[in-house]
Amino acid sequence: MGDADRPRLNRPLLFVTVLVIATSGLVYELLAGTLASYVLGDSVTQFSTTIGTYLFAMGIGSFLSRYVKNDVARRFVEVELGAAVLGGLSAPLLFVGFARAESFEVLLYATIVAIGTLVGLEIPLLMRILKEELAFADLVAKVLTFDYVGALLGSVLFALLFVPAMGLTRTSLFFGMLNAAVALLATHTLGHLIAPKVTRALRLVAILVIAGLALLFIRADRFTLWTEQALYRDPVVFAEQSPFQRIVVTRGRSTELYLDGHLQLSTADEHRYHESLVHPAFAVAPRHTRVLVLGGGDGFALREIFRYPDVEEVTLVDLDEAVVRMARRIFGAANGGSLDDPRLRIVHDDAMVWLDEHADAPPFDVAVVDFPDPGNFSLGKLYTRRFYALLRRVLAPDSVVVVQSTSPLYARRSFWCIEASMRAAGFHTRPYHANVPSFGEWGFVLARKLPFDEPAELALRGLRYLDDATLRTLFVFPPDMSRVPVEINVLNEQVLVRYYDDEVRQWDL
Amino acid sequence: MGSLTRRQLLAALLGAPLTARLYGCRPEREPPDSIEGELLGPDLRLGHRLRQPPPLAAWRDAPQRRTRVAIVGGGPAGLSAAWRLARRGERDFAVLELDTKLGGTSRDGRSEVTPYPWGAHYLPVPGRHNHDLRALLTEMGALDERGEPAEHVLVREPHERLFFRGYWYPGLYPYAGASPSDLAELSRFRALTARHAESFRLPMARSARDRLDLDLVDGATWLRQNGLRSERLHWLCDYACRDDYGLRLEDTSAWALLFYWAARLEDGKEAPLLTWPEGNGALVRHLAQAAGERALTGRLVAHIEPSQDEVRLAVLNSDGRRERWVAERAILAVPRFAATRLVPNLPTEGFDHGAWLVANLHLRDRPIGRGVELAWDNVLYDSPSLGYVTATHQRGRDFGPTVLTYYLPLCETDSRASRQALLAAEHGDLAEAALLDLERAHPSLRSVVRRLDVWRWGHAMTRPRVGFLLGGARFEAGHPRGRLHFAHSDLSGVALFEEAFFHGVRAADEVLAA
């Protein structure tokens, strides 16, 4: 120790190293827990299981450190670089994995174990390097002090600074870079303990890792998930661009589905919407044997439909396979697994083209039509007189149809235009509305080929929103939502798209 | 490639200034071999034998077939005549079509994605006086029992869009940046055409003869004479002339220009358009159903010999066999240039046929472009072409693979030179012309083109140049000569389905009345 020729370790730099290692180690742990609770919901369970796993993995790392016999400094730098790559990429990897991988949980826990193990190796290895320098008691005290300070720093900065300012992905990449920078620093401070050739190689790798992570950090805007986040109140947990639309799911207190930026459902109150959509039609229909669902690939309307034991066959026509795939993954519990019901047949096609090609299909007893609002001509065509005429052809004389018809309050002319277009196709209609807090006042049109009375009694008990008394109130329209004179929506002149565009603009102002 | 360089050839198709701009300074660029596709056109092998057919004596030993009415030509006019005969209970007729397919310039094609047009592709809803055409459309289900057009046959919204200064705008008129005087001229022009609505009718034979003076002046001059100088209005009218006639505004008879706008007005409103995914192929297919097996393809009528009591036709089959047909009467439903080879001394003056290029682009996915969404008719402001029509639009398929039909009329004054340039070109040259033109609106178009087929129409349509009505030949051209009757849109001087149908039905009625 007293040997003057021997280069001394730069102690302050080494303690900075401990601080950074501890901070980023804790950040990775928090990232995994936050991300898991974002995408899987239920933050208490997710946090306790991910943190428990992470701590356990750190224990594995500490245990494994004993098998490092020689070249401790070199191994330390390598472990640092490994933690930088894995930890830095953890958030983007898990986000992408959630959208793509078959079993997200396997990926999640594998990532946690790998990072935890590497982080668990760091401190024991460092302590073995430092033990040449310090007395044991002093060593333990100092290292652990910086370790815990780092942990405090990590937890405070994570919640207050990094996630709000950068989001999960950039935070993850940032700490990866920091980790790699520490590795680079270590090749300097511990340089005398590593063969010169190896030092050069390690430096090159460290620089490459920093550059790679920095590039991802800068180009993060290309990953729409992160820029998109600015548009939504709650964390985005799923985003996919299908050939037809942009599908985004956010998760806060409730889980919400957006298509092309428009809210489709919130788990907070979707029961109000879907009970109102399905059960009045089922109350009117004399039979529920064969059911047609157009749109509604999220499976929530299906959940309500499968409550009826006399439903034998449901055909779901939804343009977008990606919506159904997403719903199976994210809403599999919320929609009661309805998309995997053996009575269901799923067709991916444009509903209008499908109806045109299936005029001679055996008639359906109930048709539930649940398309996004008519914001463009491709959607507007699904609300035309022609569309309803095609729909008529696949119904029996006493069948019942229900159509989601946008808001009679916010889009009053649009609502009554849909109703008038259905009548123009020869339907008798019974418009109604329900209050769905996420959407506001929402409208539907119930229709049959024959004149009919509004339903007074549900065919099913025990719903959360609808009972017989509530059902009857739905058909009462207060003056501010009552019928207004409108033109009908036809393929060659889609007045509905213009009505809707006008009305949406009005409410946005 | 003949004597023309590739660049000269593109210049002949797209015009020299545009070619220079698009083609850049590159002296020669190889046509892209990567784009798969075929070069198509009417069967010229058999057709050109009409120029020097074997002498009549060659048919001396050929088997003889008899029919009451021989209809020469299976395009819209000939098939309309057959339809009329069949509907009036006359079953003893035969349609003899040169090509391997019926339909003429209204023919269509089919892919696994969609049917698509190779020529004419829409029809304005006929006025209420046009009973015969309305009867045809009612049969087809395009008009309902109350005479209202069926919703799914009317062009679906969005109807059209215009690529103007780097952006797709809705509608056909370039409203963006239009000055108040531009807009004032547009509405004055509309009022002017509305005032003429009574003088112009479809079919043309029903038009009044009170404004024949308009035939003596060209469209551009006539606009200026009426104080209409707006560049945008001139573009709109030029587009209309190229679209319907394959002519520039300054070559088109002002009578024809007004006819385009005024004849489609019904109660002061522009008649809405009917269309089908396969274009007017749907119309000729329906007509052909009426003819059934009496419509024969691959039949070149080489000689026609009318006599006092019958008409003898010498027919060459595409398989090389010969047939002698004997008919009571014959309807010549062929273009004028073909009719003159069969019947001596037919007046030909004033019949000028323009050449067209039609390309069908089979796409893996929709083309990306800035501005409003893909429409049925997609027009480029600054282009010699008419833009393209989306085949999947009417069916309601708004995503995924589609077929775009691109139309390029060769509007040069000298139609012969254009025709030669077109027929000299290879597939790669013509595909390149279409792509260069469309890439201005869709820079990444090539990456979604799976296949690009090109059709060369050497004689696509007759052109109503200045003086076409008063040229002398027109009014007599449709009159029967003994047992020979004439039916073709050429007889009207404008190549519209309405005109072909009118002449086909008229010729059939003449035969039935004889």
CSV table of N, CA and C in Angstrom, one decimal, chain A residues 199-326:
chain,number,residue,atom,x,y,z
A,199,THR,N,-8.6,-2.7,-22.4
A,199,THR,CA,-9.1,-1.4,-22.1
A,199,THR,C,-9.6,-0.7,-23.4
A,200,ARG,N,-8.8,-0.8,-24.4
A,200,ARG,CA,-9.2,-0.1,-25.7
A,200,ARG,C,-10.5,-0.7,-26.2
A,201,ALA,N,-10.6,-2.0,-26.2
A,201,ALA,CA,-11.8,-2.7,-26.7
A,201,ALA,C,-13.0,-2.3,-25.9
A,202,LEU,N,-12.8,-2.3,-24.6
A,202,LEU,CA,-14.0,-1.9,-23.7
A,202,LEU,C,-14.4,-0.5,-24.0
A,203,ARG,N,-13.4,0.4,-24.2
A,203,ARG,CA,-13.8,1.8,-24.4
A,203,ARG,C,-14.6,2.0,-25.7
A,204,LEU,N,-14.1,1.2,-26.7
A,204,LEU,CA,-14.8,1.3,-28.0
A,204,LEU,C,-16.3,0.8,-27.8
A,205,VAL,N,-16.4,-0.3,-27.1
A,205,VAL,CA,-17.8,-0.8,-26.9
A,205,VAL,C,-18.6,0.2,-26.2
A,206,ALA,N,-18.0,0.8,-25.1
A,206,ALA,CA,-18.8,1.8,-24.3
A,206,ALA,C,-19.2,2.9,-25.2
A,207,ILE,N,-18.3,3.4,-26.0
A,207,ILE,CA,-18.7,4.5,-26.9
A,207,ILE,C,-19.8,4.2,-27.9
A,208,LEU,N,-19.7,2.9,-28.4
A,208,LEU,CA,-20.7,2.5,-29.3
A,208,LEU,C,-22.1,2.4,-28.6
A,209,VAL,N,-22.1,1.9,-27.4
A,209,VAL,CA,-23.3,1.8,-26.6
A,209,VAL,C,-23.9,3.1,-26.4
A,210,ILE,N,-23.1,4.1,-25.9
A,210,ILE,CA,-23.6,5.4,-25.7
A,210,ILE,C,-24.1,6.0,-27.0
A,211,ALA,N,-23.4,5.9,-28.1
A,211,ALA,CA,-23.9,6.4,-29.4
A,211,ALA,C,-25.2,5.8,-29.8
A,212,GLY,N,-25.3,4.5,-29.7
A,212,GLY,CA,-26.5,3.8,-30.0
A,212,GLY,C,-27.7,4.3,-29.2
A,213,LEU,N,-27.5,4.3,-27.9
A,213,LEU,CA,-28.6,4.8,-27.1
A,213,LEU,C,-29.0,6.2,-27.3
A,214,ALA,N,-27.9,7.0,-27.6
A,214,ALA,CA,-28.2,8.5,-27.8
A,214,ALA,C,-29.0,8.6,-29.1
A,215,LEU,N,-28.6,7.8,-30.1
A,215,LEU,CA,-29.4,7.9,-31.4
A,215,LEU,C,-30.8,7.6,-31.2
A,216,LEU,N,-31.1,6.5,-30.4
A,216,LEU,CA,-32.5,6.1,-30.1
A,216,LEU,C,-33.2,7.3,-29.4
A,217,PHE,N,-32.4,7.9,-28.4
A,217,PHE,CA,-33.0,8.9,-27.6
A,217,PHE,C,-33.4,10.1,-28.5
A,218,ILE,N,-32.5,10.4,-29.5
A,218,ILE,CA,-32.8,11.6,-30.3
A,218,ILE,C,-34.0,11.2,-31.3
A,219,ARG,N,-33.9,10.0,-31.8
A,219,ARG,CA,-34.9,9.6,-32.8
A,219,ARG,C,-36.2,9.1,-32.1
A,220,ALA,N,-36.3,9.3,-30.9
A,220,ALA,CA,-37.4,8.7,-30.1
A,220,ALA,C,-38.7,9.2,-30.7
A,221,ASP,N,-38.7,10.4,-31.4
A,221,ASP,CA,-39.9,10.9,-32.0
A,221,ASP,C,-40.5,10.0,-33.1
A,222,ARG,N,-39.5,9.2,-33.6
A,222,ARG,CA,-40.0,8.3,-34.7
A,222,ARG,C,-40.9,7.2,-34.1
A,223,PHE,N,-40.7,6.9,-32.8
A,223,PHE,CA,-41.5,5.9,-32.2
A,223,PHE,C,-42.7,6.6,-31.7
A,224,THR,N,-43.8,6.5,-32.5
A,224,THR,CA,-44.9,7.4,-32.2
A,224,THR,C,-45.5,7.2,-30.8
A,225,LEU,N,-45.2,6.1,-30.2
A,225,LEU,CA,-45.8,5.9,-28.9
A,225,LEU,C,-45.5,7.0,-28.0
A,226,TRP,N,-44.3,7.6,-28.1
A,226,TRP,CA,-43.9,8.6,-27.1
A,226,TRP,C,-44.4,10.0,-27.5
A,227,THR,N,-44.4,10.3,-28.7
A,227,THR,CA,-44.9,11.6,-29.1
A,227,THR,C,-46.4,11.6,-28.9
A,228,GLU,N,-47.0,10.5,-29.2
A,228,GLU,CA,-48.4,10.3,-29.0
A,228,GLU,C,-48.9,10.6,-27.6
A,229,GLN,N,-48.0,10.3,-26.7
A,229,GLN,CA,-48.4,10.4,-25.3
A,229,GLN,C,-48.9,11.8,-25.0
A,230,ALA,N,-48.3,12.8,-25.6
A,230,ALA,CA,-48.8,14.2,-25.4
A,230,ALA,C,-50.2,14.4,-25.6
A,231,LEU,N,-50.8,13.5,-26.5
A,231,LEU,CA,-52.2,13.7,-26.9
A,231,LEU,C,-53.2,13.2,-25.8
A,232,TYR,N,-52.7,12.3,-25.0
A,232,TYR,CA,-53.6,11.6,-24.1
A,232,TYR,C,-53.3,11.9,-22.6
A,233,ARG,N,-54.4,11.9,-21.9
A,233,ARG,CA,-54.3,12.2,-20.4
A,233,ARG,C,-53.5,11.1,-19.7
A,234,ASP,N,-53.8,9.9,-20.0
A,234,ASP,CA,-53.2,8.8,-19.3
A,234,ASP,C,-52.1,8.1,-20.1
A,235,PRO,N,-51.2,7.4,-19.5
A,235,PRO,CA,-50.1,6.7,-20.2
A,235,PRO,C,-50.6,5.9,-21.3
A,236,VAL,N,-50.0,6.0,-22.5
A,236,VAL,CA,-50.3,5.1,-23.6
A,236,VAL,C,-49.6,3.8,-23.4
A,237,VAL,N,-50.4,2.7,-23.4
A,237,VAL,CA,-49.8,1.4,-23.2
A,237,VAL,C,-49.8,0.5,-24.4
A,238,PHE,N,-50.5,1.0,-25.4
A,238,PHE,CA,-50.6,0.2,-26.7
A,238,PHE,C,-50.8,1.2,-27.8
A,239,ALA,N,-50.0,1.0,-28.9
A,239,ALA,CA,-50.3,1.9,-30.0
A,239,ALA,C,-49.9,1.0,-31.3
A,240,GLU,N,-50.8,1.0,-32.2
A,240,GLU,CA,-50.5,0.3,-33.5
A,240,GLU,C,-51.1,1.0,-34.6
A,241,GLN,N,-50.4,1.1,-35.7
A,241,GLN,CA,-50.9,1.6,-36.9
A,241,GLN,C,-51.4,0.5,-37.8
A,242,SER,N,-52.6,0.2,-37.9
A,242,SER,CA,-53.1,-0.9,-38.7
A,242,SER,C,-53.3,-0.3,-40.1
A,243,PRO,N,-53.5,-1.1,-41.2
A,243,PRO,CA,-53.7,-0.5,-42.5
A,243,PRO,C,-54.9,0.5,-42.5
A,244,PHE,N,-55.8,0.4,-41.5
A,244,PHE,CA,-57.0,1.2,-41.6
A,244,PHE,C,-57.1,2.4,-40.7
A,245,GLN,N,-56.4,2.2,-39.5
A,245,GLN,CA,-56.6,3.3,-38.5
A,245,GLN,C,-55.4,3.1,-37.5
A,246,ARG,N,-55.3,4.2,-36.6
A,246,ARG,CA,-54.4,4.2,-35.5
A,246,ARG,C,-55.1,3.7,-34.3
A,247,ILE,N,-54.6,2.7,-33.7
A,247,ILE,CA,-55.2,2.1,-32.5
A,247,ILE,C,-54.4,2.5,-31.3
A,248,VAL,N,-55.0,3.1,-30.3
A,248,VAL,CA,-54.2,3.5,-29.1
A,248,VAL,C,-55.0,3.1,-27.9
A,249,VAL,N,-54.3,2.5,-26.9
A,249,VAL,CA,-55.0,2.3,-25.6
A,249,VAL,C,-54.2,3.0,-24.5
A,250,THR,N,-54.9,3.7,-23.7
A,250,THR,CA,-54.3,4.4,-22.5
A,250,THR,C,-54.8,3.7,-21.3
A,251,ARG,N,-53.9,3.8,-20.2
A,251,ARG,CA,-54.4,3.3,-19.0
A,251,ARG,C,-54.0,4.2,-17.8
A,252,GLY,N,-55.1,4.7,-17.1
A,252,GLY,CA,-54.9,5.4,-15.9
A,252,GLY,C,-55.8,4.8,-14.9
A,253,ARG,N,-56.8,5.5,-14.4
A,253,ARG,CA,-57.7,4.9,-13.5
A,253,ARG,C,-58.6,3.9,-14.3
A,254,SER,N,-58.9,4.3,-15.6
A,254,SER,CA,-59.6,3.4,-16.4
A,254,SER,C,-58.8,3.1,-17.7
A,255,THR,N,-59.2,2.1,-18.4
A,255,THR,CA,-58.5,1.8,-19.7
A,255,THR,C,-59.3,2.4,-20.8
A,256,GLU,N,-58.7,3.1,-21.7
A,256,GLU,CA,-59.5,3.7,-22.8
A,256,GLU,C,-58.9,3.3,-24.2
A,257,LEU,N,-59.9,3.1,-25.1
A,257,LEU,CA,-59.5,2.8,-26.5
A,257,LEU,C,-59.8,4.0,-27.4
A,258,TYR,N,-58.8,4.3,-28.2
A,258,TYR,CA,-58.9,5.4,-29.2
A,258,TYR,C,-58.7,4.8,-30.6
A,259,LEU,N,-59.5,5.2,-31.5
A,259,LEU,CA,-59.3,4.9,-32.9
A,259,LEU,C,-59.1,6.2,-33.6
A,260,ASP,N,-58.0,6.4,-34.3
A,260,ASP,CA,-57.6,7.6,-35.0
A,260,ASP,C,-57.9,8.8,-34.0
A,261,GLY,N,-57.5,8.7,-32.8
A,261,GLY,CA,-57.6,9.8,-31.8
A,261,GLY,C,-59.0,10.0,-31.2
A,262,HIS,N,-60.0,9.2,-31.6
A,262,HIS,CA,-61.3,9.4,-31.1
A,262,HIS,C,-61.6,8.3,-30.1
A,263,LEU,N,-62.1,8.8,-28.9
A,263,LEU,CA,-62.4,7.8,-27.8
A,263,LEU,C,-63.5,6.9,-28.2
A,264,GLN,N,-63.2,5.6,-28.1
A,264,GLN,CA,-64.2,4.5,-28.5
A,264,GLN,C,-64.8,4.0,-27.2
A,265,LEU,N,-64.1,3.8,-26.2
A,265,LEU,CA,-64.6,3.3,-24.9
A,265,LEU,C,-63.7,3.6,-23.8
A,266,SER,N,-64.3,3.7,-22.6
A,266,SER,CA,-63.6,3.8,-21.4
A,266,SER,C,-64.1,2.7,-20.4
A,267,THR,N,-63.2,1.9,-19.8
A,267,THR,CA,-63.7,0.9,-19.0
A,267,THR,C,-64.5,1.4,-17.8
A,268,ALA,N,-64.4,2.7,-17.5
A,268,ALA,CA,-65.1,3.3,-16.4
A,268,ALA,C,-66.6,3.3,-16.6
A,269,ASP,N,-67.0,3.5,-17.8
A,269,ASP,CA,-68.5,3.5,-18.0
A,269,ASP,C,-68.9,2.8,-19.3
A,270,GLU,N,-68.1,2.0,-19.9
A,270,GLU,CA,-68.5,1.3,-21.1
A,270,GLU,C,-69.7,0.4,-20.9
A,271,HIS,N,-70.0,0.0,-19.7
A,271,HIS,CA,-71.2,-0.8,-19.5
A,271,HIS,C,-72.4,-0.1,-19.8
A,272,ARG,N,-72.4,1.2,-19.5
A,272,ARG,CA,-73.6,2.1,-19.8
A,272,ARG,C,-73.8,2.1,-21.4
A,273,TYR,N,-72.7,2.3,-22.1
A,273,TYR,CA,-72.8,2.3,-23.5
A,273,TYR,C,-73.3,1.0,-24.1
A,274,HIS,N,-72.6,-0.1,-23.7
A,274,HIS,CA,-72.8,-1.4,-24.4
A,274,HIS,C,-74.1,-2.0,-23.9
A,275,GLU,N,-74.5,-1.8,-22.7
A,275,GLU,CA,-75.9,-2.3,-22.3
A,275,GLU,C,-76.9,-1.5,-23.1
A,276,SER,N,-76.8,-0.2,-23.2
A,276,SER,CA,-77.7,0.6,-24.0
A,276,SER,C,-77.8,0.2,-25.4
A,277,LEU,N,-76.6,-0.2,-26.0
A,277,LEU,CA,-76.5,-0.6,-27.4
A,277,LEU,C,-77.3,-1.9,-27.6
A,278,VAL,N,-77.1,-2.8,-26.8
A,278,VAL,CA,-77.5,-4.2,-27.1
A,278,VAL,C,-78.9,-4.5,-26.5
A,279,HIS,N,-79.2,-4.2,-25.3
A,279,HIS,CA,-80.4,-4.8,-24.6
A,279,HIS,C,-81.7,-4.3,-25.1
A,280,PRO,N,-81.9,-3.0,-25.5
A,280,PRO,CA,-83.2,-2.6,-26.0
A,280,PRO,C,-83.5,-3.4,-27.3
A,281,ALA,N,-82.6,-3.7,-28.2
A,281,ALA,CA,-82.8,-4.4,-29.4
A,281,ALA,C,-83.3,-5.9,-29.0
A,282,PHE,N,-82.6,-6.4,-28.0
A,282,PHE,CA,-82.9,-7.8,-27.6
A,282,PHE,C,-84.2,-7.9,-26.9
A,283,ALA,N,-84.6,-6.7,-26.3
A,283,ALA,CA,-86.0,-6.7,-25.7
A,283,ALA,C,-87.1,-6.7,-26.7
A,284,VAL,N,-86.8,-6.1,-27.9
A,284,VAL,CA,-87.8,-6.1,-28.9
A,284,VAL,C,-87.8,-7.4,-29.8
A,285,ALA,N,-86.7,-7.9,-30.0
A,285,ALA,CA,-86.6,-9.1,-31.0
A,285,ALA,C,-87.3,-10.3,-30.5
A,286,PRO,N,-88.1,-10.9,-31.3
A,286,PRO,CA,-88.8,-12.1,-30.9
A,286,PRO,C,-87.8,-13.3,-30.8
A,287,ARG,N,-86.7,-13.3,-31.5
A,287,ARG,CA,-85.7,-14.4,-31.4
A,287,ARG,C,-84.3,-13.8,-31.4
A,288,HIS,N,-83.4,-14.6,-30.8
A,288,HIS,CA,-82.0,-14.1,-30.7
A,288,HIS,C,-81.1,-15.1,-31.3
A,289,THR,N,-81.6,-16.0,-32.1
A,289,THR,CA,-80.8,-17.1,-32.6
A,289,THR,C,-79.6,-16.7,-33.4
A,290,ARG,N,-79.8,-16.0,-34.4
A,290,ARG,CA,-78.7,-15.5,-35.3
A,290,ARG,C,-78.5,-14.0,-35.1
A,291,VAL,N,-77.3,-13.7,-34.7
A,291,VAL,CA,-77.0,-12.2,-34.5
A,291,VAL,C,-75.9,-11.8,-35.4
A,292,LEU,N,-76.0,-10.5,-35.9
A,292,LEU,CA,-75.0,-9.9,-36.8
A,292,LEU,C,-74.5,-8.7,-36.0
A,293,VAL,N,-73.1,-8.6,-35.9
A,293,VAL,CA,-72.5,-7.4,-35.3
A,293,VAL,C,-71.6,-6.8,-36.4
A,294,LEU,N,-71.9,-5.6,-36.7
A,294,LEU,CA,-71.0,-4.9,-37.7
A,294,LEU,C,-70.2,-3.8,-37.0
A,295,GLY,N,-68.9,-3.9,-37.1
A,295,GLY,CA,-68.0,-3.0,-36.3
A,295,GLY,C,-67.9,-3.7,-34.9
A,296,GLY,N,-67.4,-3.0,-33.9
A,296,GLY,CA,-67.5,-3.6,-32.6
A,296,GLY,C,-66.5,-4.7,-32.4
A,297,GLY,N,-65.3,-4.6,-33.0
A,297,GLY,CA,-64.3,-5.7,-32.9
A,297,GLY,C,-63.7,-5.7,-31.5
A,298,ASP,N,-64.0,-4.7,-30.6
A,298,ASP,CA,-63.5,-4.7,-29.3
A,298,ASP,C,-64.1,-5.8,-28.4
A,299,GLY,N,-65.2,-6.4,-28.8
A,299,GLY,CA,-65.8,-7.5,-28.1
A,299,GLY,C,-66.7,-7.1,-26.9
A,300,PHE,N,-66.9,-5.8,-26.7
A,300,PHE,CA,-67.8,-5.5,-25.5
A,300,PHE,C,-69.3,-5.7,-25.8
A,301,ALA,N,-69.7,-5.3,-27.1
A,301,ALA,CA,-71.1,-5.5,-27.4
A,301,ALA,C,-71.3,-7.1,-27.4
A,302,LEU,N,-70.3,-7.8,-27.8
A,302,LEU,CA,-70.4,-9.3,-27.9
A,302,LEU,C,-70.6,-9.8,-26.4
A,303,ARG,N,-69.9,-9.2,-25.5
A,303,ARG,CA,-70.1,-9.7,-24.1
A,303,ARG,C,-71.5,-9.6,-23.7
A,304,GLU,N,-72.2,-8.5,-24.0
A,304,GLU,CA,-73.6,-8.3,-23.7
A,304,GLU,C,-74.5,-9.3,-24.4
A,305,ILE,N,-74.1,-9.5,-25.7
A,305,ILE,CA,-74.9,-10.4,-26.5
A,305,ILE,C,-74.9,-11.9,-26.0
A,306,PHE,N,-73.7,-12.3,-25.6
A,306,PHE,CA,-73.5,-13.7,-25.1
A,306,PHE,C,-74.2,-13.9,-23.8
A,307,ARG,N,-74.7,-12.9,-23.1
A,307,ARG,CA,-75.5,-13.1,-21.9
A,307,ARG,C,-76.8,-13.9,-22.2
A,308,TYR,N,-77.2,-13.8,-23.5
A,308,TYR,CA,-78.5,-14.4,-23.8
A,308,TYR,C,-78.3,-15.9,-24.1
A,309,PRO,N,-78.8,-16.8,-23.4
A,309,PRO,CA,-78.6,-18.2,-23.6
A,309,PRO,C,-79.1,-18.7,-24.9
A,310,ASP,N,-80.1,-18.0,-25.5
A,310,ASP,CA,-80.7,-18.5,-26.8
A,310,ASP,C,-79.9,-18.0,-28.0
A,311,VAL,N,-78.8,-17.3,-27.8
A,311,VAL,CA,-78.0,-16.9,-28.9
A,311,VAL,C,-77.2,-18.1,-29.4
A,312,GLU,N,-77.3,-18.5,-30.7
A,312,GLU,CA,-76.7,-19.7,-31.2
A,312,GLU,C,-75.5,-19.4,-32.1
A,313,GLU,N,-75.6,-18.2,-32.8
A,313,GLU,CA,-74.6,-18.0,-33.8
A,313,GLU,C,-74.4,-16.5,-33.9
A,314,VAL,N,-73.2,-16.0,-33.7
A,314,VAL,CA,-72.9,-14.6,-33.9
A,314,VAL,C,-71.9,-14.4,-35.0
A,315,THR,N,-72.2,-13.5,-36.0
A,315,THR,CA,-71.2,-13.2,-37.0
A,315,THR,C,-70.8,-11.7,-36.8
A,316,LEU,N,-69.5,-11.6,-36.6
A,316,LEU,CA,-68.9,-10.3,-36.4
A,316,LEU,C,-68.1,-9.9,-37.6
A,317,VAL,N,-68.5,-8.7,-38.2
A,317,VAL,CA,-67.8,-8.2,-39.4
A,317,VAL,C,-67.1,-6.9,-38.9
A,318,ASP,N,-65.8,-7.0,-38.8
A,318,ASP,CA,-65.0,-5.8,-38.5
A,318,ASP,C,-63.8,-5.7,-39.5
A,319,LEU,N,-63.7,-4.5,-40.0
A,319,LEU,CA,-62.7,-4.3,-41.1
A,319,LEU,C,-61.3,-4.7,-40.6
A,320,ASP,N,-61.0,-4.4,-39.3
A,320,ASP,CA,-59.6,-4.3,-38.8
A,320,ASP,C,-59.3,-5.5,-37.9
A,321,GLU,N,-58.5,-6.4,-38.4
A,321,GLU,CA,-58.0,-7.5,-37.7
A,321,GLU,C,-57.2,-7.1,-36.4
A,322,ALA,N,-56.5,-6.0,-36.6
A,322,ALA,CA,-55.6,-5.5,-35.5
A,322,ALA,C,-56.5,-5.1,-34.3
A,323,VAL,N,-57.7,-4.6,-34.5
A,323,VAL,CA,-58.5,-4.2,-33.3
A,323,VAL,C,-58.9,-5.5,-32.5
A,324,VAL,N,-59.3,-6.5,-33.3
A,324,VAL,CA,-59.7,-7.8,-32.6
A,324,VAL,C,-58.5,-8.3,-31.8
A,325,ARG,N,-57.3,-8.3,-32.5
A,325,ARG,CA,-56.1,-8.8,-31.8
A,325,ARG,C,-55.8,-8.0,-30.6
A,326,MET,N,-55.9,-6.7,-30.7
A,326,MET,CA,-55.6,-5.8,-29.5
A,326,MET,C,-56.6,-6.1,-28.4
